[in-house]
Short mmCIF file of C-alpha atoms and ligand atoms in Angstrom, two decimals:
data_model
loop_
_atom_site.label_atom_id
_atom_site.label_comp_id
_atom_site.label_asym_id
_atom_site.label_seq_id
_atom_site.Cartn_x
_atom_site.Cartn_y
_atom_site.Cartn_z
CA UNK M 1 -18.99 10.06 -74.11
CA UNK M 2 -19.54 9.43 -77.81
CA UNK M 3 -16.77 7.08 -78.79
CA UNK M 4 -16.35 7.51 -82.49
CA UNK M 5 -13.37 5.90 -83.61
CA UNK M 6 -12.63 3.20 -85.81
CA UNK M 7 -12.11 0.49 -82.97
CA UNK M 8 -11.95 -0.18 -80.52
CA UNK M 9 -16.36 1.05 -80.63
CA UNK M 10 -18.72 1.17 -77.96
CA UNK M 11 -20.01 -1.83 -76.52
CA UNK M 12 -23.61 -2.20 -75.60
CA UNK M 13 -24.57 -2.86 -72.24
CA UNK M 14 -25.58 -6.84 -72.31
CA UNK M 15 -21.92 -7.32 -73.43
CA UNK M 16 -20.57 -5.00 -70.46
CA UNK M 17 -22.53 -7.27 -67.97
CA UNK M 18 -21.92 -10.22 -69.73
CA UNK M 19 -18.11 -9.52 -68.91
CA UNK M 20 -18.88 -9.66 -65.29
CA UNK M 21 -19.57 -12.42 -64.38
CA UNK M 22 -16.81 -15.10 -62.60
CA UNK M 23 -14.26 -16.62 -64.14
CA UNK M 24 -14.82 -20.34 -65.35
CA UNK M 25 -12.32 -23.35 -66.29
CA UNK M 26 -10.85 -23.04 -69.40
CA UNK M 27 -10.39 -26.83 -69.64
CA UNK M 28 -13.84 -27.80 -68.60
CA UNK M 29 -16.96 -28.09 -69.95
CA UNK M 30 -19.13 -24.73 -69.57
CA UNK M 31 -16.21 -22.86 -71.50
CA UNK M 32 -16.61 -26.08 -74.26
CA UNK M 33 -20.15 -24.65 -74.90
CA UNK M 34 -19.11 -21.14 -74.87
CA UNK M 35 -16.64 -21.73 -77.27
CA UNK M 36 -18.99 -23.83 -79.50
CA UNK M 37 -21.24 -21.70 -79.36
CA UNK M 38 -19.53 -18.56 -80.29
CA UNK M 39 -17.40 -21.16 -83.10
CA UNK M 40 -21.43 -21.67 -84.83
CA UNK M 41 -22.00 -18.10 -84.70
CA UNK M 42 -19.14 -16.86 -86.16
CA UNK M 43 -19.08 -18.66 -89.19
CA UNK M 44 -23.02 -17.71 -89.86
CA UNK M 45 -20.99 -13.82 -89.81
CA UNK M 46 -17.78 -15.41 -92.01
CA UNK M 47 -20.40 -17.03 -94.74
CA UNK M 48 -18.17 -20.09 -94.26
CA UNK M 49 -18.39 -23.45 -94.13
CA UNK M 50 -14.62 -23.72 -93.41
CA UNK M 51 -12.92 -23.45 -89.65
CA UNK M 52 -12.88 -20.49 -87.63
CA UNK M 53 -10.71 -20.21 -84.97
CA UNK M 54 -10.69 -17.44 -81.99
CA UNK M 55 -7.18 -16.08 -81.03
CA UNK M 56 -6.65 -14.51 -77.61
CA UNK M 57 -4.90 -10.88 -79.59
CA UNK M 58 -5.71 -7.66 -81.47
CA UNK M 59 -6.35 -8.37 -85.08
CA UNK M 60 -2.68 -7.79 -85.96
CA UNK M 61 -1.87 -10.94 -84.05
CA UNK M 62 -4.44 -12.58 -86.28
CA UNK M 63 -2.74 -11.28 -89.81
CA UNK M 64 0.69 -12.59 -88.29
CA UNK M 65 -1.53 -16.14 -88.06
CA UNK M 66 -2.45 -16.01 -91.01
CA UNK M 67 1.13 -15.47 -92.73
CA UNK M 68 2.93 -17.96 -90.49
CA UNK M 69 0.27 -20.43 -91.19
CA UNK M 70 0.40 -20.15 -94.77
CA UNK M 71 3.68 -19.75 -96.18
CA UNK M 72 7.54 -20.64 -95.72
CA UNK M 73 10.92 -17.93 -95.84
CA UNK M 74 11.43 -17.11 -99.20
CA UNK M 75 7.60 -17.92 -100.42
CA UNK M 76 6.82 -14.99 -103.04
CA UNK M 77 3.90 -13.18 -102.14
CA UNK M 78 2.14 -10.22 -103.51
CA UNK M 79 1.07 -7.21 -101.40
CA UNK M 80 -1.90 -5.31 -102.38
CA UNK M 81 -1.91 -1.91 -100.59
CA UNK M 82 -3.36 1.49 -100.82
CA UNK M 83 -2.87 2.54 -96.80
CA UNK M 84 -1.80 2.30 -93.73
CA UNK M 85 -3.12 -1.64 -92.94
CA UNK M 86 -2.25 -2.75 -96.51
CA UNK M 87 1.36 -1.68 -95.61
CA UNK M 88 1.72 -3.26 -92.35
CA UNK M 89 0.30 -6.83 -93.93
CA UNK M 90 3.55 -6.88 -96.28
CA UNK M 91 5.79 -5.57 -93.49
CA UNK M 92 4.45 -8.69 -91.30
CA UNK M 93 5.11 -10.83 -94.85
CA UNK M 94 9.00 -9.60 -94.80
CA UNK M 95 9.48 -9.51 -91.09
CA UNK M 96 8.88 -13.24 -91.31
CA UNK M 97 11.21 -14.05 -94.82
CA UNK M 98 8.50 -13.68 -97.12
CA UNK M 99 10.08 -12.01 -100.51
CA UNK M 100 6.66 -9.43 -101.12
CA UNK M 101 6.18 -7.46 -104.18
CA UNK M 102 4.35 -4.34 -103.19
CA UNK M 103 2.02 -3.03 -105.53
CA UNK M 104 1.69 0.12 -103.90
CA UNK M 105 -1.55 2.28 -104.66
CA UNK M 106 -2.49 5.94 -103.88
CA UNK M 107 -4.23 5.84 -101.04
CA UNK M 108 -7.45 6.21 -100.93
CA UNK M 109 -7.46 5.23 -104.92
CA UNK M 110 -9.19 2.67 -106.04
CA UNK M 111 -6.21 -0.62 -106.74
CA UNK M 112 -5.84 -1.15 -110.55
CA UNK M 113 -6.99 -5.05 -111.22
CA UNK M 114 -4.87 -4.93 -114.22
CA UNK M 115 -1.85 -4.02 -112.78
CA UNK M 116 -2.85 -6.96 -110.14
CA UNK M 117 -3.73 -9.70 -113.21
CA UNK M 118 -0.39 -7.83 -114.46
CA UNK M 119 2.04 -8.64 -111.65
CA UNK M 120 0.49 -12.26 -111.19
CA UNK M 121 1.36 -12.94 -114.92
CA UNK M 122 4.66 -11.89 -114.85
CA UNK M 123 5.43 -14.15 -112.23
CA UNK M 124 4.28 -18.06 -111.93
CA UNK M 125 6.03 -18.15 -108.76
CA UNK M 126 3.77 -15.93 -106.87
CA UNK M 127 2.52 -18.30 -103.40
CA UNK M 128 -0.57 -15.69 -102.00
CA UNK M 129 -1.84 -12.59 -102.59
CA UNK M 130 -2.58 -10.06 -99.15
CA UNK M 131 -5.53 -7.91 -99.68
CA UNK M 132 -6.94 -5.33 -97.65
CA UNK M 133 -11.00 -5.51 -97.51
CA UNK M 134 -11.58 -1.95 -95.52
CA UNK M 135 -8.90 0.61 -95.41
CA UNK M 136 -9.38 2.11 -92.24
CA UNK M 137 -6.83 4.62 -92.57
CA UNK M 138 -8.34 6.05 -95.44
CA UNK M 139 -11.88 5.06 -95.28
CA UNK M 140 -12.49 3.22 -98.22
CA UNK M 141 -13.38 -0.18 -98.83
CA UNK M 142 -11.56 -2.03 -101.73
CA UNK M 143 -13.95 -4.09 -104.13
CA UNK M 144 -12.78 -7.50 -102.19
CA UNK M 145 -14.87 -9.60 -104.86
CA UNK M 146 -13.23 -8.14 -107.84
CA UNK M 147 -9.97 -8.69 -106.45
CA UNK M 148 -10.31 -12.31 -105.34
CA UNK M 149 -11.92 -13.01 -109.24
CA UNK M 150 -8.40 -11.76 -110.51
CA UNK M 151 -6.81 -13.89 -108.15
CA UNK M 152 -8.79 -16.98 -108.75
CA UNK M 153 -8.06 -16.96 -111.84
CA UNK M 154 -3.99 -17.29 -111.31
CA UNK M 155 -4.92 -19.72 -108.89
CA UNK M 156 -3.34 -18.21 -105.67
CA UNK M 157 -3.87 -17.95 -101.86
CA UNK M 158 -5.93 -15.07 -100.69
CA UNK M 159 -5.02 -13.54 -97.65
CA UNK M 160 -7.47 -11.23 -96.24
CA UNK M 161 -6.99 -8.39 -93.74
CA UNK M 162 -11.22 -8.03 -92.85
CA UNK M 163 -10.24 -6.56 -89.39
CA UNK M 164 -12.86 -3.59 -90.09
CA UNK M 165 -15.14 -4.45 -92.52
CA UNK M 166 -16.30 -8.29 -91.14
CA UNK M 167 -19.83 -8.14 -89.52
CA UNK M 168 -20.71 -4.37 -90.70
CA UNK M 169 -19.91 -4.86 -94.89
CA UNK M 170 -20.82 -8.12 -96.69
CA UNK M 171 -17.93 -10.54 -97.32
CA UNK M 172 -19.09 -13.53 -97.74
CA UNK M 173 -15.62 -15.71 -97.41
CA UNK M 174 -16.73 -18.78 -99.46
CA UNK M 175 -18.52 -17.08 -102.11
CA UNK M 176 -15.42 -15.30 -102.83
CA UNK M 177 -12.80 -17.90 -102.12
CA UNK M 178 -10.96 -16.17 -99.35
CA UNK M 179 -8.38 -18.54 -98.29
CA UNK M 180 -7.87 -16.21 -94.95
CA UNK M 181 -10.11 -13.68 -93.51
CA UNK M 182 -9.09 -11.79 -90.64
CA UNK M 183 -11.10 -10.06 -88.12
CA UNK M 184 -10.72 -8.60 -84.65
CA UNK M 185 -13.13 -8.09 -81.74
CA UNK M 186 -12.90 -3.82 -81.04
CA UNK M 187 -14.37 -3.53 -84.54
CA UNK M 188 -17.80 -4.32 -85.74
CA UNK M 189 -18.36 -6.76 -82.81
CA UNK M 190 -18.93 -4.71 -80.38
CA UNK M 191 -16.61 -6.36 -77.27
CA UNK M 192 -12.96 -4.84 -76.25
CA UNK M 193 -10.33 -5.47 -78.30
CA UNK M 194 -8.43 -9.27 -77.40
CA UNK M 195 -9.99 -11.17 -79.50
CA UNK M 196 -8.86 -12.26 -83.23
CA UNK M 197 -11.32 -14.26 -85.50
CA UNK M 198 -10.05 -16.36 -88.56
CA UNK M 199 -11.27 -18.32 -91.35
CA UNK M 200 -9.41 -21.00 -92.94
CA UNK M 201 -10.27 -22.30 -96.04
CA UNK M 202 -9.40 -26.20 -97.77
CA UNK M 203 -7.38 -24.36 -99.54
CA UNK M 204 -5.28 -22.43 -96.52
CA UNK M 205 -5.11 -26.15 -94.74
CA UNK M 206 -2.70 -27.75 -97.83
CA UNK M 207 -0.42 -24.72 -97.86
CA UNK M 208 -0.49 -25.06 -94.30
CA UNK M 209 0.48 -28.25 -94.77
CA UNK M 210 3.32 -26.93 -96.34
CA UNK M 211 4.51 -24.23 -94.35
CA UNK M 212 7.79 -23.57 -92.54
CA UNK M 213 7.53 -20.00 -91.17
CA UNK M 214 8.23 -19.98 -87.10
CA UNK M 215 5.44 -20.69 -85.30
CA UNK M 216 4.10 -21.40 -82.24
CA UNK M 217 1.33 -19.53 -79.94
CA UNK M 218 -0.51 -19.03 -83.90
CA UNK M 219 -0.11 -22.57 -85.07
CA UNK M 220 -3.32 -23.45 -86.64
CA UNK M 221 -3.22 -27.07 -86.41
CA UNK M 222 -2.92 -26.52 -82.57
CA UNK M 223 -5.93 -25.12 -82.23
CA UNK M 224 -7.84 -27.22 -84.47
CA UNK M 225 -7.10 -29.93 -82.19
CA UNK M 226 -7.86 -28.05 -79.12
CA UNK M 227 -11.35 -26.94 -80.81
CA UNK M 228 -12.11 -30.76 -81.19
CA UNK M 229 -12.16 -30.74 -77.30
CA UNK M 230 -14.14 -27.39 -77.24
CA UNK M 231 -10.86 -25.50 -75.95
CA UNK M 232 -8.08 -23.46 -77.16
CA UNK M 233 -4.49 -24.23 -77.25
CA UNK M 234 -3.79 -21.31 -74.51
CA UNK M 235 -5.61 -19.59 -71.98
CA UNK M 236 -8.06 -17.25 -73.55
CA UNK M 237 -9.81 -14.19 -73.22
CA UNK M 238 -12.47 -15.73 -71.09
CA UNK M 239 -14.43 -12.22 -70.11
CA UNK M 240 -14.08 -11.45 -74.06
CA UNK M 241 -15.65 -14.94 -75.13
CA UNK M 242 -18.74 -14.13 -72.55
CA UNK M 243 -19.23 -10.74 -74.25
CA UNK M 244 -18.90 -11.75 -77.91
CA UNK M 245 -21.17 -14.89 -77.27
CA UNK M 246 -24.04 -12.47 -76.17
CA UNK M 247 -22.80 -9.48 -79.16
CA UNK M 248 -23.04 -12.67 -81.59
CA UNK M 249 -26.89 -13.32 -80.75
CA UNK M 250 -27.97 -9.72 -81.29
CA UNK M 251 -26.38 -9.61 -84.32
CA UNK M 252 -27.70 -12.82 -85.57
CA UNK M 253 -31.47 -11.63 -84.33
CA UNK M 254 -30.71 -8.51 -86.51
CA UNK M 255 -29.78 -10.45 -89.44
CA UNK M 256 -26.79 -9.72 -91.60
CA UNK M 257 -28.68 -7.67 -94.38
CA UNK M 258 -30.01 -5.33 -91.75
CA UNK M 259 -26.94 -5.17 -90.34
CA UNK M 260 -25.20 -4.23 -93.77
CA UNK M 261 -28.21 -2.24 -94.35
CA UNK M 262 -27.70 -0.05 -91.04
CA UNK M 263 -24.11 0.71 -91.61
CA UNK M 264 -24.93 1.55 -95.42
CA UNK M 265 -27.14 3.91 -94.09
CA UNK M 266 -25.38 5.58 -91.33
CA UNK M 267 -22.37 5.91 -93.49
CA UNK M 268 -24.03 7.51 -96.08
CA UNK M 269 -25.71 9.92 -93.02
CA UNK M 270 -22.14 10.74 -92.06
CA UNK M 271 -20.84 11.72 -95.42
CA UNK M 272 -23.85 14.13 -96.47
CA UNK M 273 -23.57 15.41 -93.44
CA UNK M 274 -19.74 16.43 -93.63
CA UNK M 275 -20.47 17.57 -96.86
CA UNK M 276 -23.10 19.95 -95.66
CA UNK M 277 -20.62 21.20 -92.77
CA UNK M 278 -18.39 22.22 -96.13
CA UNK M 279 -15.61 19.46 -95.74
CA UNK M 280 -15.06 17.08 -98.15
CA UNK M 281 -14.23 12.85 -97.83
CA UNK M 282 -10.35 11.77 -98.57
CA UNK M 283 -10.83 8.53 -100.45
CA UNK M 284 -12.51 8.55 -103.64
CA UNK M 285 -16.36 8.61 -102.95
CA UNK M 286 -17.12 5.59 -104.46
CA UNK M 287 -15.19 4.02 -102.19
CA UNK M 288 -15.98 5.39 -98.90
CA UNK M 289 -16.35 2.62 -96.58
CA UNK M 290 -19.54 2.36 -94.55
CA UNK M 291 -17.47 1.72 -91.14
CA UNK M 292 -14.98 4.79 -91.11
CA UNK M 293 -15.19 8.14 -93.00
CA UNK M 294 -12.20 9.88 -93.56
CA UNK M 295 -12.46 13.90 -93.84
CA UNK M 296 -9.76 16.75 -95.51
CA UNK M 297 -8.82 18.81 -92.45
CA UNK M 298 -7.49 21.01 -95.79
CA UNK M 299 -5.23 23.85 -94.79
CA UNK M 300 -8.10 25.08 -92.77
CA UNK M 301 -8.57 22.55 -89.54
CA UNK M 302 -6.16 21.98 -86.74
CA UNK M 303 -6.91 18.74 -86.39
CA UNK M 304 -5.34 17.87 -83.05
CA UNK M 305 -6.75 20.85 -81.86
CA UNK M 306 -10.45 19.75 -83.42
CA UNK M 307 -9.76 16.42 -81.93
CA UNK M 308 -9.45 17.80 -78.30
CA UNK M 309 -12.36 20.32 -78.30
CA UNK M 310 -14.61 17.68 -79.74
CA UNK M 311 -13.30 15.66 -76.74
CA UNK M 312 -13.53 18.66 -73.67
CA UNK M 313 -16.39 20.07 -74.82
CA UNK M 314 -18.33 18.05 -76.75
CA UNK M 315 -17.85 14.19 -75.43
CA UNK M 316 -16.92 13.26 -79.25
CA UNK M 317 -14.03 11.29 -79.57
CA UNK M 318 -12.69 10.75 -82.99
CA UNK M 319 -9.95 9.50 -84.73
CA UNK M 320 -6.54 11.68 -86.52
CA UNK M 321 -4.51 10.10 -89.48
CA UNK M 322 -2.04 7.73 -89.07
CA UNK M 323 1.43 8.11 -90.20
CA UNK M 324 1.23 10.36 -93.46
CA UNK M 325 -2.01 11.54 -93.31
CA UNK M 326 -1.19 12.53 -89.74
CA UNK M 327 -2.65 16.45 -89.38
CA UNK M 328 -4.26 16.07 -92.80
CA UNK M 329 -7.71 13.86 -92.17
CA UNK M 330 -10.04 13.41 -89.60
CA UNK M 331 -11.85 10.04 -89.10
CA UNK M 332 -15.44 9.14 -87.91
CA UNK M 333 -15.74 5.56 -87.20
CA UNK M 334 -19.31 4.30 -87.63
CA UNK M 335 -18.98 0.37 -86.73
CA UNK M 336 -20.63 -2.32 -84.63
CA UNK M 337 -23.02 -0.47 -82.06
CA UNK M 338 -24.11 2.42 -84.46
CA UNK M 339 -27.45 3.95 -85.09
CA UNK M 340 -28.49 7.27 -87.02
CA UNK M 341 -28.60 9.27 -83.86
CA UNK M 342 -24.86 8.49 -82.95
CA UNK M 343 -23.99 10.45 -86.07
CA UNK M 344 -26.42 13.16 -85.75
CA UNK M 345 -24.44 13.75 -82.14
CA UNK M 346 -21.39 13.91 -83.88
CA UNK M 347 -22.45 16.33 -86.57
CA UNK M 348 -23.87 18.66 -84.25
CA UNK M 349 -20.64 18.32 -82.56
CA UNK M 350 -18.39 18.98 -85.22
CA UNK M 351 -20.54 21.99 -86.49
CA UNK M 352 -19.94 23.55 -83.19
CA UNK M 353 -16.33 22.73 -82.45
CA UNK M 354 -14.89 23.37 -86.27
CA UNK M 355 -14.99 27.40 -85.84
CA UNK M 356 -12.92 26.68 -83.04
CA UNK M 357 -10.24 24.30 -84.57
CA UNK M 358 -9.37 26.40 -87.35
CA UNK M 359 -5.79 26.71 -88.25
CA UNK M 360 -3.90 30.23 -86.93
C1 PLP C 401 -7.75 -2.04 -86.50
C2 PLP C 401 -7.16 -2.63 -87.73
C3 PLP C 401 -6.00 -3.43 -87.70
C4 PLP C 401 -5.16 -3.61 -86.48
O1 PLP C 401 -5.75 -4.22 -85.49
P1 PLP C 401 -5.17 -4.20 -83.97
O2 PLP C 401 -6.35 -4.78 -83.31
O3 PLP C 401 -4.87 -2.78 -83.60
O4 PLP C 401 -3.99 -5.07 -83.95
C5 PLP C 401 -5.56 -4.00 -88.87
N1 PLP C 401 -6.18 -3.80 -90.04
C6 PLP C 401 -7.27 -3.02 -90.12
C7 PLP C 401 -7.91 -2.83 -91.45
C8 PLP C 401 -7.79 -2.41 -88.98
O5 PLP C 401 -8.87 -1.64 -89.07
#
């Protein structure tokens, strides 16, 4: 079965057998180095020289972290949104007292940097921007480095939603002052999903300092000092932490460029080729993102139906929309284990199974 979705993505098989082997002591040693280890790793992949902690949840567990960690009821902060993900950051903002001013784009649009340099003007009060790095419900990635310049300059927090873009598209944390960076383990790093990854920045640690939202299993000074010891605060993942240990080392040995490089290039394999099938991308092409394409279904595509014959006959899985673009895109997600020939299997795929998914 070709699972081509945007997360959670195939794992390759060193991480499958890495996951089973016997459980180990969470409070002892052997899971110290693991946890080192992996710690090392990750921040080679972050570009940081700031902490990285490894939450036992999906990467929405990690962008509730990073809001409760950051910022007090009442705190203004500014949402940044043009989908699906942008949309549920703010929503996580509010549903913890967090008065957010949405700056709602079109999705699949670009985000206007003046309107952003705008909105921070008008109001001195603003605590931390949230920012969306790869929009996976519209595949397209935002220019993350353009948006942090804008909010450099206003001198805010930068909260970063990187759940599908760390370890496939560069974004290199320090380089571009991201206070937060969020990540999750289904994605680009090629273990299940029950992991979240975060980076903290010197900046992050004094509003942390600072901050009174409710907290408890996501309080970053907890495990800080449970790192120290080479543990985390709660029981983790174990199974996930053997897997993303051994993912970590091939994609270290592959090198980031190559691995930027790769998903450049099977992206770009993925859009010609829907092109040449006569369909045509949602977001605005310079924009596609290089992990997930996003394709009009048009009037002409049933796409549930698409969806299932892809699946019965085929052994493609991909993704539908999500909430308003429900029936109206398709999406191909091309992250983590990926290589030219996955994609060629899905065009052949689709060329075959679109006659048959047209709309009555
Ligand atoms: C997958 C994804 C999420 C949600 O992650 P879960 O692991 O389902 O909680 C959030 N943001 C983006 C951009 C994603 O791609």
């Amino acid at each position: 079965m070709h699972l081509r979705i945007p997360g959670p993505t195939p794992c390759p098989p060193q991480a499958l057998l890495a996951m089973g082997r016997q459980m180990i002591n969470h409070r002892g040693g052997e899971f110290g180095e693991i946890v080192n280890s992996i710690t090392e790793k990750l921040k080679q992949v972050f570009q940081t020289k700031g902490d990285v902690f490894l939450l036992t949840a999906s990467g929405t567990g990690g962008m509730e972290a990073a809001i409760v960690n950051t910022l007090s009821p009442g705190d203004k902060v500014l949402s940044i949104s043009n989908g699906a993900f942008g949309e549920r950051f703010a929503d996580i903002a509010e549903g913890f007292g967090a008065e957010v001013i949405r700056l709602n784009f079109e999705w699949g649009k670009a985000v206007d940097l003046d309107v952003i340099a705008k909105a921070l003007r008008a109001d001195g009060d603003i605590k931390a921007v949230l920012a969306t790095h790869n929009e996976t419900s519209t595949g397209m990635t935002n220019r993350l480095g353009n948006i942090s310049a804008v909010v450099k300059k206003f001198d805010k927090l930068l909260l970063v939603d990187a759940i599908s873009s760390l370890g496939c598209i560069n974004l290199p944390t320090d380089d571009w002052h991201c206070d937060i960076v969020v990540t999750g383990s289904q994605k680009g790093w090629m273990v299940p999903p029950g992991l979240a990854m975060v980076s903290i920045s010197e900046k992050a640690w004094q509003a942390h300092a600072q901050a009174k939202m409710p907290r408890y299993y996501w309080d970053f000074s907890k495990a800080k000092d449970f790192l120290q010891k080479g543990q985390t605060p709660w029981t983790p993942a174990i199974s996930i932490f053997y897997a993303l240990d051994t993912t970590l080392d091939l994609m270290l040995s592959e090198g980031l460029d190559n691995i930027f490089t790769r998903h450049a290039r099977v992206a770009q394999k993925a859009r010609d080729g829907v092109k040449s099938l006569g369909l045509s991308l949602f977001p605005d092409e310079k924009y596609a993102s290089n992990t997930v394409t996003a394709v009009n279904a048009d009037d002409r595509i049933d796409v549930p139906k698409l969806i299932r014959v892809l699946r019965e006959d085929y052994d493609v899985v991909l993704a539908g929309g999500q909430q308003k673009l429900s029936g109206k895109i398709f999406r191909i997600g091309h992250l983590g284990s990926v290589e030219d020939n996955d994609i060629k299997s899905v065009l052949e795929a689709l060329n075959k199974a679109l006659p048959r998914a047209k709309k009555v």
